[in-house]
Coordinates of C-alpha atoms and ligand atoms in Angstrom, one line a residue:
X1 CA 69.5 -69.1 -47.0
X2 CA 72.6 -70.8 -48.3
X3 CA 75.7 -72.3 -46.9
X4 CA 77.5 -69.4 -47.9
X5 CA 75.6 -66.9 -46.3
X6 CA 76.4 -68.7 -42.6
X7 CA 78.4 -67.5 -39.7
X8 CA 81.3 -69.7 -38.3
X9 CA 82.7 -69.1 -34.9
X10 CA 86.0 -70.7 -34.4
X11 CA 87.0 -71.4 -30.8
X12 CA 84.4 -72.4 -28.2
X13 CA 85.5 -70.8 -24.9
X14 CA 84.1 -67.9 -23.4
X15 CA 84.1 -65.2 -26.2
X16 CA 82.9 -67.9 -28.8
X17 CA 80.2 -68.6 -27.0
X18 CA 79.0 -65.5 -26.0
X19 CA 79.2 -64.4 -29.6
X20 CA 76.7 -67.2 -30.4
X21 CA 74.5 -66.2 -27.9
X22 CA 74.6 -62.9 -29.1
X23 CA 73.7 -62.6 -32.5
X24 CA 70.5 -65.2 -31.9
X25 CA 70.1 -62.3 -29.4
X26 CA 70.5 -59.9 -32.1
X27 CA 68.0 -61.3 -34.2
X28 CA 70.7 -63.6 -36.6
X29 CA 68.4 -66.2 -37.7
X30 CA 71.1 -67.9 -40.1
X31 CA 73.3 -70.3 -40.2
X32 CA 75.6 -70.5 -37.3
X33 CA 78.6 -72.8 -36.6
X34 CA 80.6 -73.1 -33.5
X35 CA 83.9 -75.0 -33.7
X36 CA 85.8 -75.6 -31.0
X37 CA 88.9 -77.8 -30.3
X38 CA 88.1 -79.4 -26.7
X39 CA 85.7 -81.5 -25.9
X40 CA 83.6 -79.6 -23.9
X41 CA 80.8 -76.7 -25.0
X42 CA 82.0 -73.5 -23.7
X43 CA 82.9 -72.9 -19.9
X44 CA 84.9 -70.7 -18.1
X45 CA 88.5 -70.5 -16.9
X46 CA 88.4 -68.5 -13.6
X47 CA 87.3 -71.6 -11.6
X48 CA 90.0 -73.8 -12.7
X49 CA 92.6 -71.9 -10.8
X50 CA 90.3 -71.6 -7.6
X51 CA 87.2 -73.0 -6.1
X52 CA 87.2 -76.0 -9.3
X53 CA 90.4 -76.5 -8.4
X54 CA 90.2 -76.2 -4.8
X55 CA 86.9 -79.1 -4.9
X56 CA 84.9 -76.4 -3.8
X57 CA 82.8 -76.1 -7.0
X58 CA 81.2 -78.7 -9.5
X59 CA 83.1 -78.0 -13.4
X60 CA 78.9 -77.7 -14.2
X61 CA 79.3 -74.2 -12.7
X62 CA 81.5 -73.3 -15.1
X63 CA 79.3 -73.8 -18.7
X64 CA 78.8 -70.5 -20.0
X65 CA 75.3 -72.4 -21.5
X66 CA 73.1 -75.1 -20.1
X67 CA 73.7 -78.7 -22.4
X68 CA 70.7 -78.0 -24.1
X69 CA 70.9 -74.2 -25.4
X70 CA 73.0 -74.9 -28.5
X71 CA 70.4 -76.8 -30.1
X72 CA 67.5 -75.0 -28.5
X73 CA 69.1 -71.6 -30.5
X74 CA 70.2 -73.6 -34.1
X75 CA 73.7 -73.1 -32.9
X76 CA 75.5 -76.4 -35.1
X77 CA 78.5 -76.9 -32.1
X78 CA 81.0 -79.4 -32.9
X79 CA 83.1 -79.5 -30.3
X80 CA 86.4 -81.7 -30.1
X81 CA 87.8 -80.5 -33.3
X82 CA 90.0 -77.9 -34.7
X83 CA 90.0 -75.6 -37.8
X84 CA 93.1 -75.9 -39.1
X85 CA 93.0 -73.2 -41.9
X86 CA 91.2 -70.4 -43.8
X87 CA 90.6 -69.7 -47.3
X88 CA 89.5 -66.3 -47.7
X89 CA 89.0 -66.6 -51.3
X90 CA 86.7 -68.9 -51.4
X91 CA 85.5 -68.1 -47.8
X92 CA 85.8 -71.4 -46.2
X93 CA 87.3 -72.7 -42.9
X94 CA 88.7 -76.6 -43.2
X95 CA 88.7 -78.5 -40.0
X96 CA 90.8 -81.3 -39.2
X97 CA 88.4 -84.0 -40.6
X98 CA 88.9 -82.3 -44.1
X99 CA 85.5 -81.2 -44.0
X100 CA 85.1 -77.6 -44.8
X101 CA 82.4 -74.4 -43.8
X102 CA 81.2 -71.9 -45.5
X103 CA 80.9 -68.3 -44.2
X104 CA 80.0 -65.3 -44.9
X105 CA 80.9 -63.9 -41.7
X106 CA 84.2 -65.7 -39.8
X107 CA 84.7 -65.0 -36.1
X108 CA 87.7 -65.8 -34.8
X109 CA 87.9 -66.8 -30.9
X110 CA 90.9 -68.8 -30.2
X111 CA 92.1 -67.6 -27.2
X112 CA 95.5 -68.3 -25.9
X113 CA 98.4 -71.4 -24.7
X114 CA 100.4 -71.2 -21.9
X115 CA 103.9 -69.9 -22.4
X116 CA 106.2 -72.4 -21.7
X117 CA 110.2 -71.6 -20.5
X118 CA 113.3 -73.4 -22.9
X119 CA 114.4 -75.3 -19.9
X120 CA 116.3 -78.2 -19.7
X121 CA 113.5 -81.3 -17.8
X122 CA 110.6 -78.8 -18.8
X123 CA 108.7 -81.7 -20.4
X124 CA 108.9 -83.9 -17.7
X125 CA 105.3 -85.2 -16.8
X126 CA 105.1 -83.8 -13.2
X127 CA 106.1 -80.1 -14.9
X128 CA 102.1 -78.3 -15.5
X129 CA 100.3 -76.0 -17.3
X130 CA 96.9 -74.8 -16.4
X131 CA 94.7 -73.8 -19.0
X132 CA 91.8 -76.2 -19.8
X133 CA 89.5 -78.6 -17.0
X134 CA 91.6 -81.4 -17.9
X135 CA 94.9 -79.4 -16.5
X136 CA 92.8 -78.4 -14.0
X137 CA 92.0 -82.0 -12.9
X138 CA 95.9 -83.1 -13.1
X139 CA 96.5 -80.5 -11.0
X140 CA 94.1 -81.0 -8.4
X141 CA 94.8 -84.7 -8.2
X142 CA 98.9 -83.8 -7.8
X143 CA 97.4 -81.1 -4.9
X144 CA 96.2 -84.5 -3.2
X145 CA 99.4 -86.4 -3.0
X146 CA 102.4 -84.0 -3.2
X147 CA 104.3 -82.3 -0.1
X148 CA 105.5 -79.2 -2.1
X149 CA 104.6 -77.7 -5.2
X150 CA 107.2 -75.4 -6.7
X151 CA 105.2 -72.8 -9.0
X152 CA 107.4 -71.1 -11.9
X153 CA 106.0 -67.6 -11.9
X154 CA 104.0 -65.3 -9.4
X155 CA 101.4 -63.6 -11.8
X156 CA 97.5 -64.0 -11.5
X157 CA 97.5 -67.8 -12.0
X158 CA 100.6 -68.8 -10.1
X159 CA 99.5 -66.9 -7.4
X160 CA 96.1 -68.3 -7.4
X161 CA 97.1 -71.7 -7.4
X162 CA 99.5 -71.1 -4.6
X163 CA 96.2 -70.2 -2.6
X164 CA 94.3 -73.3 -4.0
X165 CA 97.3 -75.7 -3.1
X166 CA 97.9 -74.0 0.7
X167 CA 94.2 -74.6 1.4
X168 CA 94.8 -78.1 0.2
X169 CA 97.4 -78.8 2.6
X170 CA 100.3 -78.8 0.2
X171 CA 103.7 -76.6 1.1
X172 CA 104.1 -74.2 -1.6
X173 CA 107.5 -72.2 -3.8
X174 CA 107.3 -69.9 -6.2
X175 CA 110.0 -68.6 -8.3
X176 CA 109.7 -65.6 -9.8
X177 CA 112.3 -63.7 -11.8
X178 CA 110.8 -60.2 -10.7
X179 CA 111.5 -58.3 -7.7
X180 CA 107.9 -58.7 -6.2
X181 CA 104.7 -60.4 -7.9
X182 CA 102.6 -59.0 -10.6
X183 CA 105.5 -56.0 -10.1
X184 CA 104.5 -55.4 -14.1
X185 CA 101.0 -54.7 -13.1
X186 CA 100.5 -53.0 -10.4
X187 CA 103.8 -51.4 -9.2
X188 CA 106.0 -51.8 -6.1
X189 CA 103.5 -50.1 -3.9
X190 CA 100.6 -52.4 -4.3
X191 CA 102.8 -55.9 -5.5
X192 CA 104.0 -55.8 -2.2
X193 CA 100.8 -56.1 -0.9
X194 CA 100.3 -60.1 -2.7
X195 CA 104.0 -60.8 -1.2
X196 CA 102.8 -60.0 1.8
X197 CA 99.7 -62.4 1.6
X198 CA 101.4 -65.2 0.2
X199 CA 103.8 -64.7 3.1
X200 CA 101.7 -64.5 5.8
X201 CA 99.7 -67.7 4.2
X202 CA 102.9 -70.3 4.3
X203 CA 104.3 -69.5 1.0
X204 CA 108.2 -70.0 0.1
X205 CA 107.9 -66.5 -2.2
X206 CA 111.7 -67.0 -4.0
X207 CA 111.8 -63.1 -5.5
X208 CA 114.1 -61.8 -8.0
X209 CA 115.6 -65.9 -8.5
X210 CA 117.5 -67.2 -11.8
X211 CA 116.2 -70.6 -12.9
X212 CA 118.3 -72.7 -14.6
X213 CA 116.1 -75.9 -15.4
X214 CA 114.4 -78.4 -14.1
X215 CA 115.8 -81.4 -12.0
X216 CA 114.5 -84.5 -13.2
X217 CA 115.2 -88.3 -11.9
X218 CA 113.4 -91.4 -12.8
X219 CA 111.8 -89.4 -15.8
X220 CA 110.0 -87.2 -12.9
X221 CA 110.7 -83.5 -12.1
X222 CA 112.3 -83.5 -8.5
X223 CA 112.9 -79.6 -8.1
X224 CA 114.3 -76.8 -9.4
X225 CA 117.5 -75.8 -10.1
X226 CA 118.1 -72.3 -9.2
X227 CA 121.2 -70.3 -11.2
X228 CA 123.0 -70.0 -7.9
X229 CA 123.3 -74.3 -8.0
X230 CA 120.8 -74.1 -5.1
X231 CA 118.3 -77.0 -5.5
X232 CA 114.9 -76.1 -4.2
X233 CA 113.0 -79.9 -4.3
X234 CA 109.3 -80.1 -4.8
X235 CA 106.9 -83.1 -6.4
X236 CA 105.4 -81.1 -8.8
X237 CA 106.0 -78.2 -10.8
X238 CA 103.7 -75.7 -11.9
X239 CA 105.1 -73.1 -14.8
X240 CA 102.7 -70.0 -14.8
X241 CA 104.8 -67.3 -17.3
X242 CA 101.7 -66.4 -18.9
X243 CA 99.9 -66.9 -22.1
X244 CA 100.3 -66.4 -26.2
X245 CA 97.5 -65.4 -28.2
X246 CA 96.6 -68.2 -30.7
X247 CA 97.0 -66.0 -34.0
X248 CA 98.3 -69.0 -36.2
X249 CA 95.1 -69.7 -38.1
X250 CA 94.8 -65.6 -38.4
X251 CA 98.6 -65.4 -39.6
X252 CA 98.7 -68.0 -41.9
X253 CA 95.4 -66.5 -43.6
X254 CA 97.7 -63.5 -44.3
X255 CA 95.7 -61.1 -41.7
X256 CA 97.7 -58.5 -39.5
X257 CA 98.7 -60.0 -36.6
X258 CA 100.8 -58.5 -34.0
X259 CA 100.7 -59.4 -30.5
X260 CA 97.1 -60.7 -31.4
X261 CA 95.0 -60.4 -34.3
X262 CA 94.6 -56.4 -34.9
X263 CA 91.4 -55.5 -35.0
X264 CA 89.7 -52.1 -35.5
X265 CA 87.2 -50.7 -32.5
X266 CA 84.2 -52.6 -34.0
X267 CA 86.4 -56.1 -33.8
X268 CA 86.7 -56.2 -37.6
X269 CA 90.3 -57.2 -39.2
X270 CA 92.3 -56.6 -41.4
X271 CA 89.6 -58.6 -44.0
X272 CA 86.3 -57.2 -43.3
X273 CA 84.8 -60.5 -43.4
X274 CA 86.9 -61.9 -40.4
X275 CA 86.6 -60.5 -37.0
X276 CA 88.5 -61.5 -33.8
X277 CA 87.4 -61.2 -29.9
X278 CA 88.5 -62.6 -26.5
X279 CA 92.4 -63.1 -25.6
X280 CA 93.4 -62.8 -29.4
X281 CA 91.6 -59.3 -30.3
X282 CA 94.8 -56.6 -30.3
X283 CA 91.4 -53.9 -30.3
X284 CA 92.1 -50.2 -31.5
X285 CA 90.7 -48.6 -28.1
X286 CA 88.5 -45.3 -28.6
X287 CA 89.4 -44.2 -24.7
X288 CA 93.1 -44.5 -24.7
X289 CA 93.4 -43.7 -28.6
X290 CA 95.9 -47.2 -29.9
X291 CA 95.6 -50.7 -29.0
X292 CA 95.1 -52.7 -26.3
X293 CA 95.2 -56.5 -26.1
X294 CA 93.6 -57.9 -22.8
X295 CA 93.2 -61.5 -21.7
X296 CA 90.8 -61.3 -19.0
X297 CA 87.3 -62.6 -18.5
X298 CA 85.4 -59.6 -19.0
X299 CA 87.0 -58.7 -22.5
X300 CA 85.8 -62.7 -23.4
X301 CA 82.4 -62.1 -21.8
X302 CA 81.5 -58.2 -23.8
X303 CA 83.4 -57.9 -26.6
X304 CA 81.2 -60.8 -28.2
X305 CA 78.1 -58.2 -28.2
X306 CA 80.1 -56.0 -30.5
X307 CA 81.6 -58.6 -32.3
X308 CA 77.8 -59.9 -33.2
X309 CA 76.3 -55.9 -33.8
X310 CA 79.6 -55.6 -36.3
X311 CA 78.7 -59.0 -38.2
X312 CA 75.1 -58.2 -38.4
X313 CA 76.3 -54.4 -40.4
X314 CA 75.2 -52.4 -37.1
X315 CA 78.2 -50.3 -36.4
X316 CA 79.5 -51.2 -33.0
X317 CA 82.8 -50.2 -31.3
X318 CA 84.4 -51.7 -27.8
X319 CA 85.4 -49.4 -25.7
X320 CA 85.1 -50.9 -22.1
X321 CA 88.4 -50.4 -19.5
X322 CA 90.2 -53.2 -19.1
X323 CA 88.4 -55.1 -16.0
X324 CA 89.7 -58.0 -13.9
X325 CA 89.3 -60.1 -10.5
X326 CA 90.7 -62.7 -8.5
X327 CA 90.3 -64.4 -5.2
X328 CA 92.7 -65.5 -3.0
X329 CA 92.6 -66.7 0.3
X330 CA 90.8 -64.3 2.3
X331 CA 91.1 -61.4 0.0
X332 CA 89.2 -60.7 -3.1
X333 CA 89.9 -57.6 -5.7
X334 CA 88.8 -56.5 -8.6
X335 CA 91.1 -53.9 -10.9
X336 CA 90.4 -51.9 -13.3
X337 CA 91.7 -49.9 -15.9
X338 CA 96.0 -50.0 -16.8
X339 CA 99.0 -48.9 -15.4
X340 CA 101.0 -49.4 -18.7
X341 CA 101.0 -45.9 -20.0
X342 CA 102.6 -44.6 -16.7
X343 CA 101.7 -43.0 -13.9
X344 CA 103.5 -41.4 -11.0
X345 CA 101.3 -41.4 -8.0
X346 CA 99.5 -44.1 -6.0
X347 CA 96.8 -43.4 -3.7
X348 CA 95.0 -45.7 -1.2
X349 CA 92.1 -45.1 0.6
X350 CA 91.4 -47.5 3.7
X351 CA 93.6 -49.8 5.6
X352 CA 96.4 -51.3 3.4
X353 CA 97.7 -54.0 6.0
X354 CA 93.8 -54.9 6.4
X355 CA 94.0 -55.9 3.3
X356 CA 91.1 -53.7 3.1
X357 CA 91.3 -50.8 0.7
X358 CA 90.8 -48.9 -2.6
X359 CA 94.2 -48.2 -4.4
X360 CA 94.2 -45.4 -7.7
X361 CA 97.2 -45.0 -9.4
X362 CA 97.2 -41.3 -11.0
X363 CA 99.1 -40.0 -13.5
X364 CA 99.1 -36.0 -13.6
X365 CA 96.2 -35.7 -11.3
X366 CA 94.1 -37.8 -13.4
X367 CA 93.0 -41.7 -12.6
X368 CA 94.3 -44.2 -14.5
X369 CA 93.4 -47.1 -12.7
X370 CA 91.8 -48.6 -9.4
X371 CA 91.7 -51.3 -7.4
X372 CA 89.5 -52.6 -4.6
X373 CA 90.4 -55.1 -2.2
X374 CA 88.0 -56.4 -0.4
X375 CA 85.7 -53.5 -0.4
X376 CA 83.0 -53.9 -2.6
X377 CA 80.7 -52.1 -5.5
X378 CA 82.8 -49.3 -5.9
X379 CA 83.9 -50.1 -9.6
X380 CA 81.2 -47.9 -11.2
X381 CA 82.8 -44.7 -9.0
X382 CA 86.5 -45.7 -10.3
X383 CA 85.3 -46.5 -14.1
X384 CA 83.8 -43.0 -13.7
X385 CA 86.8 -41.4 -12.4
X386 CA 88.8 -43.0 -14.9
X387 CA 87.0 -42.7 -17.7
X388 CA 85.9 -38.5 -16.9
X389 CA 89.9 -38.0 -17.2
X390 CA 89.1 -35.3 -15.0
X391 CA 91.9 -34.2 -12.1
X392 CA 91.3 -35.1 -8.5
X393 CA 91.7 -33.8 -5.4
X394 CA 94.3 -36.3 -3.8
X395 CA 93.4 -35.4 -0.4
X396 CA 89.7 -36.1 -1.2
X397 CA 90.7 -39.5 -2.7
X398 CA 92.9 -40.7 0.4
X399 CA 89.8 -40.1 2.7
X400 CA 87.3 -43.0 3.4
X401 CA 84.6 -41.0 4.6
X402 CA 84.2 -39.3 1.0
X403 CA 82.4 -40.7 -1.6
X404 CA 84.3 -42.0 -4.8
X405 CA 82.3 -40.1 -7.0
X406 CA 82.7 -36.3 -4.6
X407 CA 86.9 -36.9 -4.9
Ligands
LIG1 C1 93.3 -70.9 -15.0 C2 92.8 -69.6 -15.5 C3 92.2 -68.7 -14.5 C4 91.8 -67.4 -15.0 N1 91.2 -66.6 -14.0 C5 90.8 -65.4 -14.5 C6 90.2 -64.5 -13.5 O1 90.1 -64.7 -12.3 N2 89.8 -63.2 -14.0 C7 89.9 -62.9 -15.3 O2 89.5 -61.8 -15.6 N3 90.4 -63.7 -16.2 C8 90.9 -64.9 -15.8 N4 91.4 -65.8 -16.7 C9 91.5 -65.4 -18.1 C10 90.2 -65.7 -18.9 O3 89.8 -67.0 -18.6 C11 90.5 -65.6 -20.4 O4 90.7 -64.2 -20.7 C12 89.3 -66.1 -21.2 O5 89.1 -67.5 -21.1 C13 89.5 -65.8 -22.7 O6 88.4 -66.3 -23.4 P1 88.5 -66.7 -24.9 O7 87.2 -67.3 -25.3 O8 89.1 -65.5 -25.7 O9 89.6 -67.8 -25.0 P2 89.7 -69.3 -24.4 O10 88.9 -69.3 -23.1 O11 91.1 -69.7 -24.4 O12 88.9 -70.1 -25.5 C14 89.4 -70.3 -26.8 C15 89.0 -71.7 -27.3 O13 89.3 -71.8 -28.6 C16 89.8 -73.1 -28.9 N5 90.6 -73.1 -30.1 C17 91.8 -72.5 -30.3 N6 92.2 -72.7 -31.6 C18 91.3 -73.4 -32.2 C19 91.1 -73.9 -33.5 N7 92.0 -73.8 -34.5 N8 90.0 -74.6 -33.8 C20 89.0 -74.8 -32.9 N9 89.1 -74.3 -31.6 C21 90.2 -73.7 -31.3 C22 90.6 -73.4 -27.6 O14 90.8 -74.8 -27.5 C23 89.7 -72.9 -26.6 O15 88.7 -73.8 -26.2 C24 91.9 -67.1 -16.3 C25 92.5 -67.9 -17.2 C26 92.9 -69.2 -16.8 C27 93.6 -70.1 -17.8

């Protein structure tokens, strides 16, 4: 077999990995490359915002492989070093060395960067991101020192970290510009509910507030500087806006990109040869009939599989609801599905102040999305209900005592 008829992978998290491990799994005995830009073979992010960070779990955990599996499956992984374009003529990838890779097939699996704010004191060195183990580590090592950490943004990551850093004995802000956290996801009802946690666990939770920059003195970030003039001090600041797809390599190769590299339901792009997964895939969804770009761990962990069948000419389409977790303090959840088409009724079944509970949000009858919070092994009942489209009897749903899948 020839250079030319090899597979490149570019980007060695989660999705890059998997795909890997896939098409070995699929039979590709070829040529298979696996470029990624950190230093590290391919782990996982979930931990860095809670028991890595928290020193509860060894970053070994995290490796999506054990050290020895690339080489055990012919996967070439060079790790530590970037592609930094595509030729698509002569179908070649050129990494930052100058060397260049042949491919026949190209997956792309670049994930994404932390957005950062245009504030005044925003580079400062106290002033975080968290994306990789290394931001993980600066992080943790502030969590050990600081009295207050001020956290810019009360999403999944902000809010996780606020857990991390209240367990580590640290006094915790956050600023957020919405009325409530993760308002966008899941609605007023149920964002209450993570106000009220944070709350209830010591958190400052500064709702609805106008940043205007960052105070910084002795080239160190000393607080925040609220619209108002109010200064709300802190040691460290964490910014946690959210994240943008990594679609330069894709846009400067001339592929449609838009919000993420758009792909069709079997992950192929706008050049058959190319396919995208993970964070940057902008995926034509069978089930809700458009696209749908979603930067969670599951999306990393299964599109891969279809990713590999589509490379290997087995026709393959992703069609999985959106899925995703977290833990926080005492309360874990898992969510499924997506509010952002609408809906207009939410339903919860079990103790809301608990913090015990399954929530649906319907829209005309029908189940859009679920959520369970510290109940468990219900998310084959909700993906059914979701995905039968079916309408349900609300009083059914509201009552513990009957089963998901009887509502
Ligand atoms: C702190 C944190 C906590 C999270 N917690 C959760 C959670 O609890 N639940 C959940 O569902 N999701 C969670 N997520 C989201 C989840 O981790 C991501 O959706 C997932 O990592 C996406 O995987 P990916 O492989 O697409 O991208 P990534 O994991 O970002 O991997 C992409 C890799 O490609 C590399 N790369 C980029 N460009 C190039 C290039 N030109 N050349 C070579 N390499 C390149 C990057 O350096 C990176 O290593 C979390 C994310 C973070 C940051």
């Amino acid at each position: 077999m020839g250079e030319s008829d090899g597979i490149v992978i570019v980007g060695a998290g989660l999705a890059g990995g998997k795909a890997a491990e896939a098409l070995r799994e699929q039979g590709y005995s070829g040529a298979l490359t696996l470029v990624g830009g950190e230093r590290y073979r391919p782990y996982e992010r979930p931990p860095l915002s809670k028991g890595y960070l928290a020193r509860e779990q060894p970053f070994e955990k995290a490796f999506v492989h054990p050290a020895g599996w690339y080489a055990e499956h012919e996967v070439d992984l060079r790790t530590g070093i970037r592609v930094t374009g595509i030729d698509r003529v002569a179908g070649r990838v050129r990494l930052a060395d100058g060397t260049e890779l042949a491919y026949r097939k190209l997956l792309l699996a670049t994930g994404s960067t932390p957005r950062l704010l245009p504030l005044a004191g925003i580079d400062a060195p106290n002033v975080h991101t968290l994306r990789t183990v290394e931001d993980s580590d600066v992080l943790a090592e502030a969590l050990s020192r600081i009295g207050r950490l001020l956290i810019v943004g009360a999403g999944w990551i902000g809010l996780e970290v606020a857990a991390a850093a209240r367990k580590a004995g640290a006094e915790v802000s956050i600023v957020e510009a919405a009325e409530l956290p993760l308002l966008r996801v899941l609605g007023p009802e149920l964002a209450a509910v993570f106000a009220d946690l944070h709350r209830a666990n010591g958190v400052d939770l500064r709702l609805g507030a106008r940043l205007a920059g960052v105070e910084v003195a002795g080239g160190q970030a000393t607080g925040l500087r609220m619209a108002d003039g109010e200064l709300l001090a802190g040691d460290a600041v964490l910014v946690a806006v959210g994240a943008a797809p990594n679609v330069e390599l894709a846009a400067e190769a001339g592929l449609a990109v838009d919000d993420g590299v758009l792909v069709d339901a079997g992950l192929v792009s706008s050049d058959p040869d190319i396919l995208a997964c993970g964070d940057i895939a902008n995926v034509e969804s069978p089930f809700y009939g458009g696209r749908i770009r979603v930067e969670h761990w599951a999306t990393a962990l299964k599109q891969p599989a279809v990713a590999a069948r589509s490379m290997l000419g087995v026709e393959a389409s992703y069609d999985e609801l959106p899925y995703f977790y977290t833990d926080q303090y005492d309360l874990g959840m898992e969510f499924l599905g997506h509010t952002g088409a609408g809906y207009d009724q939410v339903v919860v079944r079990g103790a809301l102040e608990r913090r015990e509970f399954v929530a649906c949000w319907l829209d005309g009858g029908r189940v859009v999305a679920g959520m369970n919070v510290n109940v468990w092994d219900v998310t084959d009942p909700i993906k059914q209900l979701i995905r039968s489209r079916r309408q349900v009897d609300v009083d059914r749903l509201a009552n513990p005592e009957v089963p998901l899948g009887a509502v």
